[in-house]
Amino acid sequence: MPTTRLRRFAQWLQEGWVDYLAPQLYWSSKKEGQKFPVLLNWWRGENKKKRHLWAGIAPYKIGDEKHPDFTPDEIVLQIDTTRGQLKDGAGTIHFSAKPIMQNNNGIRDTLREKAYRGKRHNPRKPLDYHNFADCAGFEFY
């Protein structure tokens, strides 16, 4: 059952009150009960207005003995899962950049070799700011 805070964030997404949401999905794909793909799919289902949705992932857990499931390959799996579940240029937000910059457990090398090969551009998916029926009295430029 989602917490009150999660239900509030989900409502913001469902109503289209936010331009984007980046849920902190700091669980591994192997975590019983709260697996990364299941959580991501739940948020995808809440995105009724098709707002930008970017998965927050946790490379800061790499190398932490409390989180043995977090390896560079787990992070790549989460990136691939996000790309598969969320179309239209969906991406991920890494927290934090520090382990990537320090190349903890080879994460920077793994990302370069497996997840971010070659050049890419960020696809733009504009929101229609002129189609907000609930915003009577506001002008959008």
Short mmCIF file of C-alpha atoms in Angstrom, two decimals:
data_model
loop_
_atom_site.label_atom_id
_atom_site.label_comp_id
_atom_site.label_asym_id
_atom_site.label_seq_id
_atom_site.Cartn_x
_atom_site.Cartn_y
_atom_site.Cartn_z
CA MET A 1 0.00 0.00 0.00
CA PRO A 2 1.52 3.35 -0.98
CA THR A 3 2.18 5.84 1.79
CA THR A 4 0.26 9.10 2.04
CA ARG A 5 3.20 10.93 0.48
CA LEU A 6 3.39 8.50 -2.46
CA ARG A 7 -0.36 8.78 -3.02
CA ARG A 8 0.02 12.58 -3.09
CA PHE A 9 2.85 12.41 -5.65
CA ALA A 10 0.84 9.92 -7.70
CA GLN A 11 -2.13 12.31 -7.65
CA TRP A 12 0.07 15.15 -8.92
CA LEU A 13 1.12 12.91 -11.79
CA GLN A 14 -2.42 11.66 -12.50
CA GLU A 15 -3.86 15.17 -12.55
CA GLY A 16 -1.05 16.56 -14.70
CA TRP A 17 -0.09 19.09 -12.03
CA VAL A 18 3.64 18.47 -12.57
CA ASP A 19 5.77 18.63 -15.70
CA TYR A 20 7.86 15.67 -14.63
CA LEU A 21 8.37 13.28 -11.76
CA ALA A 22 11.54 11.43 -10.80
CA PRO A 23 10.60 8.80 -8.23
CA GLN A 24 13.54 7.58 -6.15
CA LEU A 25 13.56 3.90 -7.10
CA TYR A 26 16.53 2.96 -4.96
CA TRP A 27 15.78 -0.78 -4.86
CA SER A 28 17.50 -3.51 -6.82
CA SER A 29 15.87 -5.71 -9.42
CA LYS A 30 16.30 -8.62 -7.00
CA LYS A 31 14.79 -7.03 -3.87
CA GLU A 32 11.89 -9.16 -2.69
CA GLY A 33 8.64 -7.26 -2.38
CA GLN A 34 9.91 -4.06 -3.98
CA LYS A 35 11.74 -4.93 -7.16
CA PHE A 36 12.90 -2.06 -9.36
CA PRO A 37 10.92 -3.13 -12.48
CA VAL A 38 7.71 -3.55 -10.47
CA LEU A 39 8.04 -0.12 -8.86
CA LEU A 40 8.85 1.52 -12.19
CA ASN A 41 5.85 -0.14 -13.80
CA TRP A 42 3.61 1.12 -10.96
CA TRP A 43 4.73 4.71 -11.58
CA ARG A 44 4.25 4.24 -15.32
CA GLY A 45 0.66 3.18 -14.63
CA GLU A 46 0.08 6.30 -12.54
CA ASN A 47 1.25 8.55 -15.39
CA LYS A 48 -2.20 9.06 -16.95
CA LYS A 49 -1.37 12.49 -18.41
CA LYS A 50 1.86 11.26 -20.02
CA ARG A 51 4.16 13.62 -18.17
CA HIS A 52 7.92 13.19 -18.22
CA LEU A 53 8.85 10.34 -15.89
CA TRP A 54 12.50 9.67 -15.10
CA ALA A 55 13.58 6.89 -12.77
CA GLY A 56 15.85 7.93 -9.93
CA ILE A 57 18.49 5.20 -9.53
CA ALA A 58 21.15 4.68 -6.86
CA PRO A 59 24.75 4.15 -7.98
CA TYR A 60 25.76 5.47 -4.54
CA LYS A 61 24.92 1.99 -3.19
CA ILE A 62 27.61 0.31 -5.31
CA GLY A 63 30.30 -1.19 -3.11
CA ASP A 64 28.27 -0.77 0.09
CA GLU A 65 28.21 -4.08 1.95
CA LYS A 66 24.64 -3.34 3.10
CA HIS A 67 23.55 -3.40 -0.55
CA PRO A 68 25.28 -6.39 -2.18
CA ASP A 69 22.76 -6.46 -5.06
CA PHE A 70 23.97 -3.06 -6.25
CA THR A 71 26.66 -3.67 -8.83
CA PRO A 72 27.53 -1.81 -12.02
CA ASP A 73 25.56 -4.45 -13.95
CA GLU A 74 22.50 -3.82 -11.75
CA ILE A 75 22.64 -0.12 -12.66
CA VAL A 76 22.88 -1.00 -16.37
CA LEU A 77 19.92 -3.37 -15.95
CA GLN A 78 17.90 -0.55 -14.38
CA ILE A 79 18.78 1.80 -17.24
CA ASP A 80 17.78 -0.86 -19.79
CA THR A 81 14.57 -1.60 -17.88
CA THR A 82 13.70 2.10 -17.84
CA ARG A 83 14.32 2.40 -21.56
CA GLY A 84 12.14 -0.65 -22.18
CA GLN A 85 9.22 0.36 -19.97
CA LEU A 86 9.21 4.11 -20.54
CA LYS A 87 9.25 5.11 -24.19
CA ASP A 88 9.58 8.59 -25.70
CA GLY A 89 13.12 9.28 -24.56
CA ALA A 90 12.70 8.38 -20.92
CA GLY A 91 15.86 8.39 -18.91
CA THR A 92 17.31 7.98 -15.48
CA ILE A 93 18.66 10.31 -12.83
CA HIS A 94 21.71 9.00 -11.00
CA PHE A 95 22.18 9.72 -7.30
CA SER A 96 24.85 10.56 -6.95
CA ALA A 97 27.52 11.35 -9.54
CA LYS A 98 30.30 10.76 -7.01
CA PRO A 99 30.62 6.95 -7.45
CA ILE A 100 30.55 7.41 -11.22
CA MET A 101 33.25 10.08 -11.13
CA GLN A 102 35.35 7.91 -8.79
CA ASN A 103 34.65 4.83 -10.94
CA ASN A 104 33.63 2.77 -7.87
CA ASN A 105 33.73 -0.93 -8.75
CA GLY A 106 34.20 0.11 -12.39
CA ILE A 107 30.77 1.78 -12.69
CA ARG A 108 31.94 4.55 -15.03
CA ASP A 109 33.64 2.05 -17.34
CA THR A 110 30.61 -0.24 -17.28
CA LEU A 111 28.23 2.62 -18.09
CA ARG A 112 30.47 3.74 -20.94
CA GLU A 113 30.74 0.21 -22.38
CA LYS A 114 27.18 -1.02 -21.86
CA ALA A 115 24.65 1.74 -21.24
CA TYR A 116 26.00 4.89 -22.85
CA ARG A 117 27.82 3.69 -25.96
CA GLY A 118 28.13 6.26 -28.70
CA LYS A 119 26.60 9.68 -29.00
CA ARG A 120 22.98 10.29 -28.18
CA HIS A 121 20.73 13.26 -28.22
CA ASN A 122 18.04 13.98 -25.70
CA PRO A 123 14.70 13.66 -27.45
CA ARG A 124 12.31 16.43 -26.59
CA LYS A 125 8.73 15.72 -25.80
CA PRO A 126 7.02 19.09 -25.43
CA LEU A 127 4.09 19.49 -23.12
CA ASP A 128 1.06 21.33 -24.44
CA TYR A 129 0.86 24.28 -22.06
CA HIS A 130 -2.06 25.73 -24.01
CA ASN A 131 -4.36 22.83 -23.23
CA PHE A 132 -4.93 23.08 -19.49
CA ALA A 133 -8.68 23.23 -18.95
CA ASP A 134 -8.20 23.33 -15.16
CA CYS A 135 -6.16 26.54 -15.29
CA ALA A 136 -8.93 29.05 -15.95
CA GLY A 137 -7.75 32.62 -15.45
CA PHE A 138 -4.11 31.93 -16.35
CA GLU A 139 -2.39 32.87 -19.58
CA PHE A 140 0.39 30.75 -21.01
CA TYR A 141 2.97 32.31 -23.31
#
